[in-house]
């Protein structure tokens, strides 16, 4: 499932995939894969992404039924 919440939150902060990747210590391809739904990040990476974007885990990674 695509993570459009992550893509939207990243765009609101005016960050490219590469900018976010560098800030959290992963590759741009990793951020791309998370946004496309091809990769499930570790909880530590989820937390780092949320801190960088100023949002909560629920904001980005909770799946609404």
PDB file of N, CA, C and O in Angstrom:
ATOM      1  N   UNK A   1       0.835  -1.171   0.000  1.00  0.00           N
ATOM      2  CA  UNK A   1       0.000   0.000   0.000  1.00  0.00           C
ATOM      3  C   UNK A   1       0.891   1.249   0.000  1.00  0.00           C
ATOM      4  O   UNK A   1       1.809   1.359   0.801  1.00  0.00           O
ATOM      5  N   UNK A   2       0.616   2.156  -0.892  1.00  0.00           N
ATOM      6  CA  UNK A   2       1.412   3.382  -0.987  1.00  0.00           C
ATOM      7  C   UNK A   2       1.265   4.204   0.291  1.00  0.00           C
ATOM      8  O   UNK A   2       0.204   4.225   0.904  1.00  0.00           O
ATOM      9  N   UNK A   3       2.344   4.868   0.674  1.00  0.00           N
ATOM     10  CA  UNK A   3       2.296   5.735   1.838  1.00  0.00           C
ATOM     11  C   UNK A   3       2.214   7.186   1.371  1.00  0.00           C
ATOM     12  O   UNK A   3       3.213   7.903   1.339  1.00  0.00           O
ATOM     13  N   UNK A   4       1.004   7.594   1.009  1.00  0.00           N
ATOM     14  CA  UNK A   4       0.783   8.950   0.540  1.00  0.00           C
ATOM     15  C   UNK A   4       0.894   9.958   1.679  1.00  0.00           C
ATOM     16  O   UNK A   4       1.169  11.132   1.453  1.00  0.00           O
ATOM     17  N   UNK A   5       0.674   9.482   2.924  1.00  0.00           N
ATOM     18  CA  UNK A   5       0.811  10.370   4.080  1.00  0.00           C
ATOM     19  C   UNK A   5       2.259  10.838   4.215  1.00  0.00           C
ATOM     20  O   UNK A   5       2.509  12.011   4.497  1.00  0.00           O
ATOM     21  N   UNK A   6       3.190   9.934   4.021  1.00  0.00           N
ATOM     22  CA  UNK A   6       4.606  10.291   4.104  1.00  0.00           C
ATOM     23  C   UNK A   6       4.963  11.271   2.989  1.00  0.00           C
ATOM     24  O   UNK A   6       5.598  12.293   3.226  1.00  0.00           O
ATOM     25  N   UNK A   7       4.534  10.958   1.789  1.00  0.00           N
ATOM     26  CA  UNK A   7       4.831  11.830   0.651  1.00  0.00           C
ATOM     27  C   UNK A   7       4.272  13.233   0.883  1.00  0.00           C
ATOM     28  O   UNK A   7       4.940  14.238   0.630  1.00  0.00           O
ATOM     29  N   UNK A   8       3.059  13.313   1.394  1.00  0.00           N
ATOM     30  CA  UNK A   8       2.415  14.595   1.646  1.00  0.00           C
ATOM     31  C   UNK A   8       3.140  15.369   2.753  1.00  0.00           C
ATOM     32  O   UNK A   8       3.391  16.571   2.615  1.00  0.00           O
ATOM     33  N   UNK A   9       3.473  14.689   3.849  1.00  0.00           N
ATOM     34  CA  UNK A   9       4.171  15.346   4.966  1.00  0.00           C
ATOM     35  C   UNK A   9       5.541  15.849   4.526  1.00  0.00           C
ATOM     36  O   UNK A   9       5.970  16.942   4.915  1.00  0.00           O
ATOM     37  N   UNK A  10       6.206  15.077   3.702  1.00  0.00           N
ATOM     38  CA  UNK A  10       7.522  15.475   3.174  1.00  0.00           C
ATOM     39  C   UNK A  10       7.380  16.715   2.295  1.00  0.00           C
ATOM     40  O   UNK A  10       8.146  17.675   2.401  1.00  0.00           O
ATOM     41  N   UNK A  11       6.368  16.719   1.456  1.00  0.00           N
ATOM     42  CA  UNK A  11       6.139  17.854   0.563  1.00  0.00           C
ATOM     43  C   UNK A  11       5.786  19.119   1.349  1.00  0.00           C
ATOM     44  O   UNK A  11       6.218  20.223   0.992  1.00  0.00           O
ATOM     45  N   UNK A  12       5.010  18.963   2.432  1.00  0.00           N
ATOM     46  CA  UNK A  12       4.646  20.120   3.256  1.00  0.00           C
ATOM     47  C   UNK A  12       5.879  20.774   3.886  1.00  0.00           C
ATOM     48  O   UNK A  12       5.885  21.981   4.118  1.00  0.00           O
ATOM     49  N   UNK A  13       6.905  19.982   4.158  1.00  0.00           N
ATOM     50  CA  UNK A  13       8.156  20.505   4.708  1.00  0.00           C
ATOM     51  C   UNK A  13       9.113  20.947   3.605  1.00  0.00           C
ATOM     52  O   UNK A  13      10.233  21.354   3.875  1.00  0.00           O
ATOM     53  N   UNK A  14       8.659  20.838   2.360  1.00  0.00           N
ATOM     54  CA  UNK A  14       9.458  21.212   1.192  1.00  0.00           C
ATOM     55  C   UNK A  14      10.784  20.452   1.141  1.00  0.00           C
ATOM     56  O   UNK A  14      11.837  21.021   0.865  1.00  0.00           O
ATOM     57  N   UNK A  15      10.708  19.152   1.426  1.00  0.00           N
ATOM     58  CA  UNK A  15      11.885  18.285   1.386  1.00  0.00           C
ATOM     59  C   UNK A  15      11.785  17.328   0.209  1.00  0.00           C
ATOM     60  O   UNK A  15      10.721  16.764  -0.047  1.00  0.00           O
ATOM     61  N   UNK A  16      12.883  17.131  -0.471  1.00  0.00           N
ATOM     62  CA  UNK A  16      12.930  16.101  -1.509  1.00  0.00           C
ATOM     63  C   UNK A  16      13.129  14.756  -0.821  1.00  0.00           C
ATOM     64  O   UNK A  16      13.453  14.694   0.377  1.00  0.00           O
ATOM     65  N   UNK A  17      12.959  13.684  -1.571  1.00  0.00           N
ATOM     66  CA  UNK A  17      13.255  12.356  -1.017  1.00  0.00           C
ATOM     67  C   UNK A  17      14.704  12.301  -0.560  1.00  0.00           C
ATOM     68  O   UNK A  17      15.002  11.743   0.501  1.00  0.00           O
ATOM     69  N   UNK A  18      15.586  12.890  -1.334  1.00  0.00           N
ATOM     70  CA  UNK A  18      17.008  12.883  -0.998  1.00  0.00           C
ATOM     71  C   UNK A  18      17.283  13.667   0.285  1.00  0.00           C
ATOM     72  O   UNK A  18      18.057  13.226   1.131  1.00  0.00           O
ATOM     73  N   UNK A  19      16.630  14.814   0.448  1.00  0.00           N
ATOM     74  CA  UNK A  19      16.802  15.618   1.660  1.00  0.00           C
ATOM     75  C   UNK A  19      16.392  14.826   2.897  1.00  0.00           C
ATOM     76  O   UNK A  19      17.108  14.793   3.901  1.00  0.00           O
ATOM     77  N   UNK A  20      15.225  14.199   2.835  1.00  0.00           N
ATOM     78  CA  UNK A  20      14.730  13.418   3.967  1.00  0.00           C
ATOM     79  C   UNK A  20      15.640  12.230   4.230  1.00  0.00           C
ATOM     80  O   UNK A  20      15.975  11.938   5.382  1.00  0.00           O
ATOM     81  N   UNK A  21      16.054  11.567   3.169  1.00  0.00           N
ATOM     82  CA  UNK A  21      16.931  10.403   3.316  1.00  0.00           C
ATOM     83  C   UNK A  21      18.225  10.773   4.030  1.00  0.00           C
ATOM     84  O   UNK A  21      18.645  10.075   4.967  1.00  0.00           O
ATOM     85  N   UNK A  22      18.837  11.863   3.615  1.00  0.00           N
ATOM     86  CA  UNK A  22      20.078  12.298   4.252  1.00  0.00           C
ATOM     87  C   UNK A  22      19.860  12.647   5.716  1.00  0.00           C
ATOM     88  O   UNK A  22      20.690  12.347   6.568  1.00  0.00           O
ATOM     89  N   UNK A  23      18.733  13.273   6.014  1.00  0.00           N
ATOM     90  CA  UNK A  23      18.432  13.686   7.389  1.00  0.00           C
ATOM     91  C   UNK A  23      18.247  12.496   8.324  1.00  0.00           C
ATOM     92  O   UNK A  23      18.560  12.594   9.511  1.00  0.00           O
ATOM     93  N   UNK A  24      17.761  11.374   7.796  1.00  0.00           N
ATOM     94  CA  UNK A  24      17.504  10.204   8.660  1.00  0.00           C
ATOM     95  C   UNK A  24      18.508   9.078   8.443  1.00  0.00           C
ATOM     96  O   UNK A  24      18.402   8.015   9.058  1.00  0.00           O
ATOM     97  N   UNK A  25      19.487   9.296   7.562  1.00  0.00           N
ATOM     98  CA  UNK A  25      20.573   8.341   7.402  1.00  0.00           C
ATOM     99  C   UNK A  25      20.288   7.123   6.550  1.00  0.00           C
ATOM    100  O   UNK A  25      20.813   6.039   6.815  1.00  0.00           O
ATOM    101  N   UNK A  26      19.450   7.297   5.525  1.00  0.00           N
ATOM    102  CA  UNK A  26      19.185   6.207   4.586  1.00  0.00           C
ATOM    103  C   UNK A  26      19.364   6.729   3.162  1.00  0.00           C
ATOM    104  O   UNK A  26      19.634   7.905   2.955  1.00  0.00           O
ATOM    105  N   UNK A  27      19.170   5.861   2.185  1.00  0.00           N
ATOM    106  CA  UNK A  27      19.286   6.277   0.788  1.00  0.00           C
ATOM    107  C   UNK A  27      17.956   6.852   0.291  1.00  0.00           C
ATOM    108  O   UNK A  27      16.892   6.584   0.861  1.00  0.00           O
ATOM    109  N   UNK A  28      18.040   7.623  -0.772  1.00  0.00           N
ATOM    110  CA  UNK A  28      16.829   8.145  -1.400  1.00  0.00           C
ATOM    111  C   UNK A  28      15.931   7.002  -1.860  1.00  0.00           C
ATOM    112  O   UNK A  28      14.706   7.063  -1.786  1.00  0.00           O
ATOM    113  N   UNK A  29      16.558   5.921  -2.301  1.00  0.00           N
ATOM    114  CA  UNK A  29      15.800   4.766  -2.777  1.00  0.00           C
ATOM    115  C   UNK A  29      14.959   4.158  -1.650  1.00  0.00           C
ATOM    116  O   UNK A  29      13.865   3.638  -1.888  1.00  0.00           O
ATOM    117  N   UNK A  30      15.471   4.214  -0.422  1.00  0.00           N
ATOM    118  CA  UNK A  30      14.714   3.694   0.720  1.00  0.00           C
ATOM    119  C   UNK A  30      13.462   4.524   0.948  1.00  0.00           C
ATOM    120  O   UNK A  30      12.369   3.974   1.135  1.00  0.00           O
ATOM    121  N   UNK A  31      13.600   5.849   0.916  1.00  0.00           N
ATOM    122  CA  UNK A  31      12.427   6.721   1.087  1.00  0.00           C
ATOM    123  C   UNK A  31      11.438   6.476  -0.041  1.00  0.00           C
ATOM    124  O   UNK A  31      10.227   6.374   0.179  1.00  0.00           O
ATOM    125  N   UNK A  32      11.929   6.351  -1.255  1.00  0.00           N
ATOM    126  CA  UNK A  32      11.071   6.070  -2.402  1.00  0.00           C
ATOM    127  C   UNK A  32      10.322   4.752  -2.210  1.00  0.00           C
ATOM    128  O   UNK A  32       9.119   4.670  -2.460  1.00  0.00           O
ATOM    129  N   UNK A  33      11.021   3.725  -1.758  1.00  0.00           N
ATOM    130  CA  UNK A  33      10.400   2.412  -1.563  1.00  0.00           C
ATOM    131  C   UNK A  33       9.329   2.461  -0.471  1.00  0.00           C
ATOM    132  O   UNK A  33       8.282   1.815  -0.592  1.00  0.00           O
ATOM    133  N   UNK A  34       9.573   3.233   0.590  1.00  0.00           N
ATOM    134  CA  UNK A  34       8.565   3.378   1.654  1.00  0.00           C
ATOM    135  C   UNK A  34       7.333   4.068   1.087  1.00  0.00           C
ATOM    136  O   UNK A  34       6.198   3.619   1.316  1.00  0.00           O
ATOM    137  N   UNK A  35       7.527   5.147   0.347  1.00  0.00           N
ATOM    138  CA  UNK A  35       6.400   5.877  -0.228  1.00  0.00           C
ATOM    139  C   UNK A  35       5.615   5.021  -1.218  1.00  0.00           C
ATOM    140  O   UNK A  35       4.397   5.137  -1.307  1.00  0.00           O
ATOM    141  N   UNK A  36       6.299   4.168  -1.958  1.00  0.00           N
ATOM    142  CA  UNK A  36       5.635   3.296  -2.934  1.00  0.00           C
ATOM    143  C   UNK A  36       4.977   2.088  -2.273  1.00  0.00           C
ATOM    144  O   UNK A  36       4.202   1.380  -2.909  1.00  0.00           O
ATOM    145  N   UNK A  37       5.312   1.834  -1.009  1.00  0.00           N
ATOM    146  CA  UNK A  37       4.748   0.679  -0.314  1.00  0.00           C
ATOM    147  C   UNK A  37       5.517  -0.596  -0.564  1.00  0.00           C
ATOM    148  O   UNK A  37       5.030  -1.688  -0.277  1.00  0.00           O
ATOM    149  N   UNK A  38       6.735  -0.474  -1.085  1.00  0.00           N
ATOM    150  CA  UNK A  38       7.551  -1.647  -1.380  1.00  0.00           C
ATOM    151  C   UNK A  38       8.474  -2.039  -0.234  1.00  0.00           C
ATOM    152  O   UNK A  38       9.162  -3.045  -0.316  1.00  0.00           O
ATOM    153  N   UNK A  39       8.515  -1.226   0.820  1.00  0.00           N
ATOM    154  CA  UNK A  39       9.434  -1.479   1.922  1.00  0.00           C
ATOM    155  C   UNK A  39       8.783  -1.053   3.228  1.00  0.00           C
ATOM    156  O   UNK A  39       8.225   0.046   3.315  1.00  0.00           O
ATOM    157  N   UNK A  40       8.841  -1.930   4.232  1.00  0.00           N
ATOM    158  CA  UNK A  40       8.348  -1.606   5.562  1.00  0.00           C
ATOM    159  C   UNK A  40       9.536  -1.240   6.438  1.00  0.00           C
ATOM    160  O   UNK A  40      10.354  -2.099   6.756  1.00  0.00           O
ATOM    161  N   UNK A  41       9.638   0.021   6.827  1.00  0.00           N
ATOM    162  CA  UNK A  41      10.789   0.473   7.601  1.00  0.00           C
ATOM    163  C   UNK A  41      10.760  -0.052   9.035  1.00  0.00           C
ATOM    164  O   UNK A  41       9.695  -0.385   9.566  1.00  0.00           O
ATOM    165  N   UNK A  42      11.928  -0.082   9.643  1.00  0.00           N
ATOM    166  CA  UNK A  42      12.021  -0.460  11.057  1.00  0.00           C
ATOM    167  C   UNK A  42      11.358   0.622  11.901  1.00  0.00           C
ATOM    168  O   UNK A  42      11.170   1.756  11.452  1.00  0.00           O
ATOM    169  N   UNK A  43      11.040   0.271  13.138  1.00  0.00           N
ATOM    170  CA  UNK A  43      10.426   1.256  14.028  1.00  0.00           C
ATOM    171  C   UNK A  43      11.380   2.423  14.263  1.00  0.00           C
ATOM    172  O   UNK A  43      10.953   3.573  14.343  1.00  0.00           O
ATOM    173  N   UNK A  44      12.679   2.136  14.335  1.00  0.00           N
ATOM    174  CA  UNK A  44      13.648   3.215  14.541  1.00  0.00           C
ATOM    175  C   UNK A  44      13.657   4.190  13.367  1.00  0.00           C
ATOM    176  O   UNK A  44      13.754   5.403  13.560  1.00  0.00           O
ATOM    177  N   UNK A  45      13.558   3.666  12.161  1.00  0.00           N
ATOM    178  CA  UNK A  45      13.507   4.539  10.986  1.00  0.00           C
ATOM    179  C   UNK A  45      12.195   5.320  10.962  1.00  0.00           C
ATOM    180  O   UNK A  45      12.179   6.516  10.651  1.00  0.00           O
ATOM    181  N   UNK A  46      11.099   4.673  11.312  1.00  0.00           N
ATOM    182  CA  UNK A  46       9.808   5.363  11.379  1.00  0.00           C
ATOM    183  C   UNK A  46       9.880   6.545  12.344  1.00  0.00           C
ATOM    184  O   UNK A  46       9.412   7.647  12.032  1.00  0.00           O
ATOM    185  N   UNK A  47      10.479   6.313  13.504  1.00  0.00           N
ATOM    186  CA  UNK A  47      10.604   7.369  14.514  1.00  0.00           C
ATOM    187  C   UNK A  47      11.468   8.511  13.987  1.00  0.00           C
ATOM    188  O   UNK A  47      11.129   9.684  14.146  1.00  0.00           O
ATOM    189  N   UNK A  48      12.586   8.175  13.355  1.00  0.00           N
ATOM    190  CA  UNK A  48      13.478   9.201  12.815  1.00  0.00           C
ATOM    191  C   UNK A  48      12.766  10.047  11.754  1.00  0.00           C
ATOM    192  O   UNK A  48      12.901  11.271  11.735  1.00  0.00           O
ATOM    193  N   UNK A  49      12.011   9.395  10.893  1.00  0.00           N
ATOM    194  CA  UNK A  49      11.264  10.116   9.853  1.00  0.00           C
ATOM    195  C   UNK A  49      10.237  11.044  10.495  1.00  0.00           C
ATOM    196  O   UNK A  49      10.120  12.214  10.122  1.00  0.00           O
ATOM    197  N   UNK A  50       9.510  10.540  11.472  1.00  0.00           N
ATOM    198  CA  UNK A  50       8.493  11.346  12.142  1.00  0.00           C
ATOM    199  C   UNK A  50       9.106  12.549  12.844  1.00  0.00           C
ATOM    200  O   UNK A  50       8.563  13.653  12.777  1.00  0.00           O
ATOM    201  N   UNK A  51      10.233  12.343  13.526  1.00  0.00           N
ATOM    202  CA  UNK A  51      10.905  13.461  14.194  1.00  0.00           C
ATOM    203  C   UNK A  51      11.332  14.510  13.185  1.00  0.00           C
ATOM    204  O   UNK A  51      11.166  15.712  13.408  1.00  0.00           O
ATOM    205  N   UNK A  52      11.877  14.075  12.081  1.00  0.00           N
ATOM    206  CA  UNK A  52      12.344  15.015  11.052  1.00  0.00           C
ATOM    207  C   UNK A  52      11.191  15.806  10.451  1.00  0.00           C
ATOM    208  O   UNK A  52      11.329  16.983  10.139  1.00  0.00           O
ATOM    209  N   UNK A  53      10.039  15.164  10.304  1.00  0.00           N
ATOM    210  CA  UNK A  53       8.890  15.819   9.679  1.00  0.00           C
ATOM    211  C   UNK A  53       7.973  16.508  10.691  1.00  0.00           C
ATOM    212  O   UNK A  53       7.022  17.196  10.304  1.00  0.00           O
ATOM    213  N   UNK A  54       8.233  16.284  11.982  1.00  0.00           N
ATOM    214  CA  UNK A  54       7.421  16.924  13.020  1.00  0.00           C
ATOM    215  C   UNK A  54       6.013  16.374  13.120  1.00  0.00           C
ATOM    216  O   UNK A  54       5.064  17.122  13.368  1.00  0.00           O
ATOM    217  N   UNK A  55       5.881  15.068  12.912  1.00  0.00           N
ATOM    218  CA  UNK A  55       4.580  14.404  12.994  1.00  0.00           C
ATOM    219  C   UNK A  55       4.693  13.186  13.894  1.00  0.00           C
ATOM    220  O   UNK A  55       5.785  12.801  14.302  1.00  0.00           O
ATOM    221  N   UNK A  56       3.563  12.539  14.172  1.00  0.00           N
ATOM    222  CA  UNK A  56       3.568  11.347  15.015  1.00  0.00           C
ATOM    223  C   UNK A  56       3.586  10.080  14.159  1.00  0.00           C
ATOM    224  O   UNK A  56       3.297  10.120  12.959  1.00  0.00           O
ATOM    225  N   UNK A  57       3.890   8.980  14.804  1.00  0.00           N
ATOM    226  CA  UNK A  57       3.845   7.686  14.116  1.00  0.00           C
ATOM    227  C   UNK A  57       2.452   7.429  13.566  1.00  0.00           C
ATOM    228  O   UNK A  57       2.293   6.939  12.443  1.00  0.00           O
ATOM    229  N   UNK A  58       1.428   7.763  14.343  1.00  0.00           N
ATOM    230  CA  UNK A  58       0.056   7.560  13.874  1.00  0.00           C
ATOM    231  C   UNK A  58      -0.240   8.391  12.635  1.00  0.00           C
ATOM    232  O   UNK A  58      -0.960   7.938  11.746  1.00  0.00           O
ATOM    233  N   UNK A  59       0.314   9.592  12.583  1.00  0.00           N
ATOM    234  CA  UNK A  59       0.076  10.463  11.421  1.00  0.00           C
ATOM    235  C   UNK A  59       0.548   9.813  10.126  1.00  0.00           C
ATOM    236  O   UNK A  59      -0.111   9.938   9.092  1.00  0.00           O
ATOM    237  N   UNK A  60       1.692   9.139  10.177  1.00  0.00           N
ATOM    238  CA  UNK A  60       2.291   8.620   8.942  1.00  0.00           C
ATOM    239  C   UNK A  60       2.096   7.131   8.712  1.00  0.00           C
ATOM    240  O   UNK A  60       2.011   6.695   7.575  1.00  0.00           O
ATOM    241  N   UNK A  61       2.068   6.361   9.784  1.00  0.00           N
ATOM    242  CA  UNK A  61       2.155   4.918   9.585  1.00  0.00           C
ATOM    243  C   UNK A  61       0.963   4.112  10.071  1.00  0.00           C
ATOM    244  O   UNK A  61       0.930   2.903   9.917  1.00  0.00           O
ATOM    245  N   UNK A  62      -0.043   4.764  10.651  1.00  0.00           N
ATOM    246  CA  UNK A  62      -1.245   4.050  11.075  1.00  0.00           C
ATOM    247  C   UNK A  62      -2.129   3.857   9.856  1.00  0.00           C
ATOM    248  O   UNK A  62      -2.429   4.808   9.138  1.00  0.00           O
ATOM    249  N   UNK A  63      -2.562   2.634   9.634  1.00  0.00           N
ATOM    250  CA  UNK A  63      -3.406   2.330   8.480  1.00  0.00           C
ATOM    251  C   UNK A  63      -4.860   2.490   8.877  1.00  0.00           C
ATOM    252  O   UNK A  63      -5.348   1.813   9.787  1.00  0.00           O
ATOM    253  N   UNK A  64      -5.545   3.415   8.212  1.00  0.00           N
ATOM    254  CA  UNK A  64      -6.968   3.610   8.448  1.00  0.00           C
ATOM    255  C   UNK A  64      -7.732   2.493   7.754  1.00  0.00           C
ATOM    256  O   UNK A  64      -7.505   2.207   6.583  1.00  0.00           O
ATOM    257  N   UNK A  65      -8.633   1.879   8.496  1.00  0.00           N
ATOM    258  CA  UNK A  65      -9.418   0.780   7.913  1.00  0.00           C
ATOM    259  C   UNK A  65     -10.593   1.312   7.144  1.00  0.00           C
ATOM    260  O   UNK A  65     -11.186   2.268   7.378  1.00  0.00           O
TER     261      UNK A  65
END
